[in-house]
């Protein structure tokens, strides 16, 4: 059991170190490590876990780690896998934060960031377009999308309210359609 | 108290963010503004750093903001705050999720949440673009990137490295 916990920790520690660009970039690594190498979970089942990890709040990468840990070794497994995947970030970012204060004022750092900002904007719009292909596909979802953007950009209303409203609209639709069928 | 503030702020961010790191940006930005933890330019740098370093963007941003506002303990508290909601949900109600994730009601709820998340990510892009895109050098790099990715498929991390190099070049000339 201890052996398995250690393996679980190091598998996710490794995944945490080697993924750049957030949760969705982690998916192929998790498949390779958990399905192909460790054979802890079947390929069909891991796809379900990815789907569930996106329907739970929080970072997709962390959620997937927690879910896999839970499937492999119960609640302790969930905690261990979560710590494993989060620890590299915490260590690396803390190290950067320690030294960043000293280099932040350097000219070359400012130069580098004029470039990086451009890449970040690009990556974010790209992610939004990719997600929009699945999420925004009829009049209602287009309206929800536009209202969200307008509210976030022009008002101080919390995005949390919008997420709750979006969920309520979805639930309302379910009951409306169900009502039609009866 | 700063640690409690950090924990609550990031717990809230963790609890209400669906669809990963980018969708969190408007939420994080709101908390930072409310608490006066840092200015827009610093926040931008953090997003850039969070992108460049391995791991999930959410944890990276939480750790960095926590560290900048309250040192190592702040980093730990913020990271714990952002990952605790989903951990608790999975520990205690994952059976529910395993059972109902395919239920039509759940599907409908998420068909309502997903366009909001898409809107949040798009807004994150707008909020950041608004700050920097009028800086002519950033705009030049941005347009150059658009041209480059038209012709070659590039991994996000390579794109960032390329953009960093571009940033140096446009500043030298």
PDB file of C-alpha atoms in Angstrom, chain B:
ATOM      1  CA  UNK B   1      -5.618  39.322   8.616  1.00  0.00           C
ATOM      2  CA  UNK B   2      -3.692  38.805   5.390  1.00  0.00           C
ATOM      3  CA  UNK B   3      -3.476  34.989   5.513  1.00  0.00           C
ATOM      4  CA  UNK B   4      -7.174  34.577   6.121  1.00  0.00           C
ATOM      5  CA  UNK B   5      -7.939  37.099   3.345  1.00  0.00           C
ATOM      6  CA  UNK B   6      -5.686  35.193   0.936  1.00  0.00           C
ATOM      7  CA  UNK B   7      -7.202  31.872   1.862  1.00  0.00           C
ATOM      8  CA  UNK B   8     -10.798  33.040   1.510  1.00  0.00           C
ATOM      9  CA  UNK B   9     -10.097  34.874  -1.759  1.00  0.00           C
ATOM     10  CA  UNK B  10      -8.450  31.854  -3.363  1.00  0.00           C
ATOM     11  CA  UNK B  11     -10.952  29.402  -1.914  1.00  0.00           C
ATOM     12  CA  UNK B  12     -13.657  31.460  -3.605  1.00  0.00           C
ATOM     13  CA  UNK B  13     -11.675  31.485  -6.861  1.00  0.00           C
ATOM     14  CA  UNK B  14     -11.205  27.719  -6.655  1.00  0.00           C
ATOM     15  CA  UNK B  15     -14.856  27.130  -5.874  1.00  0.00           C
ATOM     16  CA  UNK B  16     -16.279  29.176  -8.730  1.00  0.00           C
ATOM     17  CA  UNK B  17     -13.898  28.564 -11.572  1.00  0.00           C
ATOM     18  CA  UNK B  18     -14.887  26.036 -14.155  1.00  0.00           C
ATOM     19  CA  UNK B  19     -12.811  25.207 -17.186  1.00  0.00           C
ATOM     20  CA  UNK B  20      -9.363  25.848 -15.768  1.00  0.00           C
ATOM     21  CA  UNK B  21      -6.844  28.630 -15.415  1.00  0.00           C
ATOM     22  CA  UNK B  22      -7.805  31.155 -18.078  1.00  0.00           C
ATOM     23  CA  UNK B  23     -11.393  31.344 -16.886  1.00  0.00           C
ATOM     24  CA  UNK B  24      -9.984  32.172 -13.441  1.00  0.00           C
ATOM     25  CA  UNK B  25      -8.279  35.346 -14.629  1.00  0.00           C
ATOM     26  CA  UNK B  26     -11.333  37.651 -14.285  1.00  0.00           C
ATOM     27  CA  UNK B  27     -12.037  36.167 -10.833  1.00  0.00           C
ATOM     28  CA  UNK B  28      -8.442  36.600  -9.665  1.00  0.00           C
ATOM     29  CA  UNK B  29      -8.340  40.097 -11.114  1.00  0.00           C
ATOM     30  CA  UNK B  30     -11.486  41.017  -9.182  1.00  0.00           C
ATOM     31  CA  UNK B  31     -10.083  39.747  -5.865  1.00  0.00           C
ATOM     32  CA  UNK B  32      -6.774  41.525  -6.416  1.00  0.00           C
ATOM     33  CA  UNK B  33      -8.535  44.799  -7.172  1.00  0.00           C
ATOM     34  CA  UNK B  34     -10.844  44.458  -4.158  1.00  0.00           C
ATOM     35  CA  UNK B  35      -7.923  43.847  -1.788  1.00  0.00           C
ATOM     36  CA  UNK B  36      -5.481  46.211  -3.506  1.00  0.00           C
ATOM     37  CA  UNK B  37      -2.847  43.443  -3.580  1.00  0.00           C
ATOM     38  CA  UNK B  38      -1.116  44.546  -6.757  1.00  0.00           C
ATOM     39  CA  UNK B  39      -1.526  46.700  -9.853  1.00  0.00           C
ATOM     40  CA  UNK B  40      -2.509  45.617 -13.373  1.00  0.00           C
ATOM     41  CA  UNK B  41       1.070  45.544 -14.661  1.00  0.00           C
ATOM     42  CA  UNK B  42       2.208  43.241 -11.856  1.00  0.00           C
ATOM     43  CA  UNK B  43      -0.794  41.007 -12.397  1.00  0.00           C
ATOM     44  CA  UNK B  44       0.100  40.731 -16.075  1.00  0.00           C
ATOM     45  CA  UNK B  45       3.625  39.663 -15.226  1.00  0.00           C
ATOM     46  CA  UNK B  46       2.206  36.961 -12.980  1.00  0.00           C
ATOM     47  CA  UNK B  47       0.002  35.599 -15.747  1.00  0.00           C
ATOM     48  CA  UNK B  48       3.049  35.527 -18.023  1.00  0.00           C
ATOM     49  CA  UNK B  49       5.135  33.720 -15.412  1.00  0.00           C
ATOM     50  CA  UNK B  50       2.306  31.300 -14.640  1.00  0.00           C
ATOM     51  CA  UNK B  51       2.187  30.429 -18.344  1.00  0.00           C
ATOM     52  CA  UNK B  52       5.916  29.897 -18.649  1.00  0.00           C
ATOM     53  CA  UNK B  53       6.379  27.652 -15.665  1.00  0.00           C
ATOM     54  CA  UNK B  54       5.217  24.057 -15.450  1.00  0.00           C
ATOM     55  CA  UNK B  55       2.033  23.113 -13.671  1.00  0.00           C
ATOM     56  CA  UNK B  56      -1.477  24.408 -13.618  1.00  0.00           C
ATOM     57  CA  UNK B  57      -1.918  28.128 -14.211  1.00  0.00           C
ATOM     58  CA  UNK B  58      -4.296  28.376 -11.263  1.00  0.00           C
ATOM     59  CA  UNK B  59      -1.805  27.045  -8.715  1.00  0.00           C
ATOM     60  CA  UNK B  60       1.015  29.046 -10.266  1.00  0.00           C
ATOM     61  CA  UNK B  61      -0.928  32.289 -10.045  1.00  0.00           C
ATOM     62  CA  UNK B  62      -2.102  31.530  -6.492  1.00  0.00           C
ATOM     63  CA  UNK B  63       1.428  30.725  -5.341  1.00  0.00           C
ATOM     64  CA  UNK B  64       2.927  33.836  -6.916  1.00  0.00           C
ATOM     65  CA  UNK B  65       0.271  36.243  -5.657  1.00  0.00           C
ATOM     66  CA  UNK B  66       0.399  34.642  -2.196  1.00  0.00           C
ATOM     67  CA  UNK B  67       4.184  34.971  -2.141  1.00  0.00           C
ATOM     68  CA  UNK B  68       4.166  38.590  -3.314  1.00  0.00           C
ATOM     69  CA  UNK B  69       1.595  39.622  -0.708  1.00  0.00           C
ATOM     70  CA  UNK B  70       2.671  37.537   2.302  1.00  0.00           C
ATOM     71  CA  UNK B  71       5.828  35.509   1.671  1.00  0.00           C
ATOM     72  CA  UNK B  72       6.203  31.743   1.635  1.00  0.00           C
ATOM     73  CA  UNK B  73       3.375  31.141   4.079  1.00  0.00           C
ATOM     74  CA  UNK B  74       1.154  33.351   1.930  1.00  0.00           C
ATOM     75  CA  UNK B  75       2.077  31.221  -1.095  1.00  0.00           C
ATOM     76  CA  UNK B  76       1.126  28.032   0.742  1.00  0.00           C
ATOM     77  CA  UNK B  77      -2.119  29.468   2.078  1.00  0.00           C
ATOM     78  CA  UNK B  78      -3.218  30.779  -1.340  1.00  0.00           C
ATOM     79  CA  UNK B  79      -2.346  27.497  -3.098  1.00  0.00           C
ATOM     80  CA  UNK B  80      -4.157  25.478  -0.467  1.00  0.00           C
ATOM     81  CA  UNK B  81      -7.147  27.801  -0.797  1.00  0.00           C
ATOM     82  CA  UNK B  82      -7.383  27.349  -4.551  1.00  0.00           C
ATOM     83  CA  UNK B  83      -7.083  23.560  -4.541  1.00  0.00           C
ATOM     84  CA  UNK B  84      -9.145  22.787  -1.454  1.00  0.00           C
ATOM     85  CA  UNK B  85     -12.662  23.281  -2.909  1.00  0.00           C
ATOM     86  CA  UNK B  86     -12.266  20.696  -5.644  1.00  0.00           C
ATOM     87  CA  UNK B  87     -10.378  18.329  -3.327  1.00  0.00           C
ATOM     88  CA  UNK B  88     -13.209  18.472  -0.789  1.00  0.00           C
ATOM     89  CA  UNK B  89     -15.826  18.043  -3.508  1.00  0.00           C
ATOM     90  CA  UNK B  90     -14.066  14.967  -4.858  1.00  0.00           C
ATOM     91  CA  UNK B  91     -13.387  13.501  -1.406  1.00  0.00           C
ATOM     92  CA  UNK B  92     -16.950  13.785  -0.241  1.00  0.00           C
ATOM     93  CA  UNK B  93     -19.284  13.886  -3.196  1.00  0.00           C
ATOM     94  CA  UNK B  94     -17.380  12.281  -6.047  1.00  0.00           C
ATOM     95  CA  UNK B  95     -19.692   9.278  -5.816  1.00  0.00           C
ATOM     96  CA  UNK B  96     -22.427  11.709  -6.780  1.00  0.00           C
ATOM     97  CA  UNK B  97     -20.393  12.937  -9.737  1.00  0.00           C
ATOM     98  CA  UNK B  98     -19.498   9.434 -10.904  1.00  0.00           C
ATOM     99  CA  UNK B  99     -23.184   8.615 -10.843  1.00  0.00           C
ATOM    100  CA  UNK B 100     -24.742  11.763 -12.264  1.00  0.00           C
ATOM    101  CA  UNK B 101     -22.148  13.266 -14.605  1.00  0.00           C
ATOM    102  CA  UNK B 102     -24.121  11.895 -17.543  1.00  0.00           C
ATOM    103  CA  UNK B 103     -27.542  12.847 -16.239  1.00  0.00           C
ATOM    104  CA  UNK B 104     -29.408  15.110 -18.727  1.00  0.00           C
ATOM    105  CA  UNK B 105     -29.939  17.767 -16.029  1.00  0.00           C
ATOM    106  CA  UNK B 106     -26.176  17.975 -15.367  1.00  0.00           C
ATOM    107  CA  UNK B 107     -25.546  18.195 -19.075  1.00  0.00           C
ATOM    108  CA  UNK B 108     -28.024  21.063 -19.421  1.00  0.00           C
ATOM    109  CA  UNK B 109     -26.575  22.917 -16.440  1.00  0.00           C
ATOM    110  CA  UNK B 110     -23.140  22.711 -18.031  1.00  0.00           C
ATOM    111  CA  UNK B 111     -24.465  23.736 -21.411  1.00  0.00           C
ATOM    112  CA  UNK B 112     -25.453  26.967 -19.601  1.00  0.00           C
ATOM    113  CA  UNK B 113     -22.172  27.335 -17.697  1.00  0.00           C
ATOM    114  CA  UNK B 114     -19.876  26.642 -20.660  1.00  0.00           C
ATOM    115  CA  UNK B 115     -20.755  29.777 -22.680  1.00  0.00           C
ATOM    116  CA  UNK B 116     -20.194  31.816 -19.481  1.00  0.00           C
ATOM    117  CA  UNK B 117     -16.748  30.209 -19.127  1.00  0.00           C
ATOM    118  CA  UNK B 118     -15.996  30.945 -22.790  1.00  0.00           C
ATOM    119  CA  UNK B 119     -17.058  34.550 -22.140  1.00  0.00           C
ATOM    120  CA  UNK B 120     -14.831  34.735 -19.056  1.00  0.00           C
ATOM    121  CA  UNK B 121     -11.817  33.513 -21.007  1.00  0.00           C
ATOM    122  CA  UNK B 122     -12.542  35.937 -23.847  1.00  0.00           C
ATOM    123  CA  UNK B 123     -12.932  38.766 -21.315  1.00  0.00           C
ATOM    124  CA  UNK B 124      -9.608  37.793 -19.752  1.00  0.00           C
ATOM    125  CA  UNK B 125      -8.056  38.274 -23.182  1.00  0.00           C
ATOM    126  CA  UNK B 126      -9.773  41.656 -23.585  1.00  0.00           C
ATOM    127  CA  UNK B 127      -8.809  42.850 -20.093  1.00  0.00           C
ATOM    128  CA  UNK B 128      -5.176  42.021 -20.726  1.00  0.00           C
ATOM    129  CA  UNK B 129      -5.187  43.307 -24.306  1.00  0.00           C
ATOM    130  CA  UNK B 130      -6.677  46.618 -23.113  1.00  0.00           C
ATOM    131  CA  UNK B 131      -3.657  47.137 -20.860  1.00  0.00           C
ATOM    132  CA  UNK B 132      -0.879  46.354 -23.291  1.00  0.00           C
ATOM    133  CA  UNK B 133      -1.945  46.145 -26.910  1.00  0.00           C
ATOM    134  CA  UNK B 134      -1.648  49.920 -27.394  1.00  0.00           C
ATOM    135  CA  UNK B 135       2.003  49.541 -26.535  1.00  0.00           C
ATOM    136  CA  UNK B 136       3.300  49.503 -30.097  1.00  0.00           C
ATOM    137  CA  UNK B 137       6.100  46.998 -29.412  1.00  0.00           C
ATOM    138  CA  UNK B 138       3.712  44.469 -27.913  1.00  0.00           C
ATOM    139  CA  UNK B 139       1.406  44.952 -30.877  1.00  0.00           C
ATOM    140  CA  UNK B 140       4.274  44.269 -33.293  1.00  0.00           C
ATOM    141  CA  UNK B 141       5.138  40.996 -31.523  1.00  0.00           C
ATOM    142  CA  UNK B 142       1.441  40.057 -31.433  1.00  0.00           C
ATOM    143  CA  UNK B 143       1.050  40.566 -35.184  1.00  0.00           C
ATOM    144  CA  UNK B 144       4.295  38.699 -35.842  1.00  0.00           C
ATOM    145  CA  UNK B 145       2.988  35.756 -33.794  1.00  0.00           C
ATOM    146  CA  UNK B 146      -0.256  35.755 -35.784  1.00  0.00           C
ATOM    147  CA  UNK B 147       1.743  35.497 -38.992  1.00  0.00           C
ATOM    148  CA  UNK B 148       4.037  32.771 -37.655  1.00  0.00           C
ATOM    149  CA  UNK B 149       1.258  30.501 -36.382  1.00  0.00           C
ATOM    150  CA  UNK B 150      -0.446  30.809 -39.748  1.00  0.00           C
ATOM    151  CA  UNK B 151       2.408  28.794 -41.187  1.00  0.00           C
ATOM    152  CA  UNK B 152       3.695  26.547 -38.400  1.00  0.00           C
ATOM    153  CA  UNK B 153       2.104  24.698 -35.509  1.00  0.00           C
ATOM    154  CA  UNK B 154       3.831  25.794 -32.323  1.00  0.00           C
ATOM    155  CA  UNK B 155       3.620  24.448 -28.785  1.00  0.00           C
ATOM    156  CA  UNK B 156       2.402  27.150 -26.345  1.00  0.00           C
ATOM    157  CA  UNK B 157       5.665  27.127 -24.397  1.00  0.00           C
ATOM    158  CA  UNK B 158       7.656  27.639 -27.607  1.00  0.00           C
ATOM    159  CA  UNK B 159       5.326  30.479 -28.520  1.00  0.00           C
ATOM    160  CA  UNK B 160       6.120  32.179 -25.208  1.00  0.00           C
ATOM    161  CA  UNK B 161       9.873  31.709 -25.687  1.00  0.00           C
ATOM    162  CA  UNK B 162       9.602  33.056 -29.231  1.00  0.00           C
ATOM    163  CA  UNK B 163       7.570  36.039 -27.994  1.00  0.00           C
ATOM    164  CA  UNK B 164      10.129  36.751 -25.255  1.00  0.00           C
ATOM    165  CA  UNK B 165      12.856  36.810 -27.913  1.00  0.00           C
ATOM    166  CA  UNK B 166      10.644  39.030 -30.050  1.00  0.00           C
ATOM    167  CA  UNK B 167      10.208  41.391 -27.119  1.00  0.00           C
ATOM    168  CA  UNK B 168      13.989  41.793 -26.802  1.00  0.00           C
ATOM    169  CA  UNK B 169      14.408  42.326 -30.542  1.00  0.00           C
ATOM    170  CA  UNK B 170      11.717  45.034 -30.895  1.00  0.00           C
ATOM    171  CA  UNK B 171      13.144  46.880 -27.920  1.00  0.00           C
ATOM    172  CA  UNK B 172      16.686  46.877 -29.280  1.00  0.00           C
ATOM    173  CA  UNK B 173      15.590  48.428 -32.557  1.00  0.00           C
TER     174      UNK B 173
END
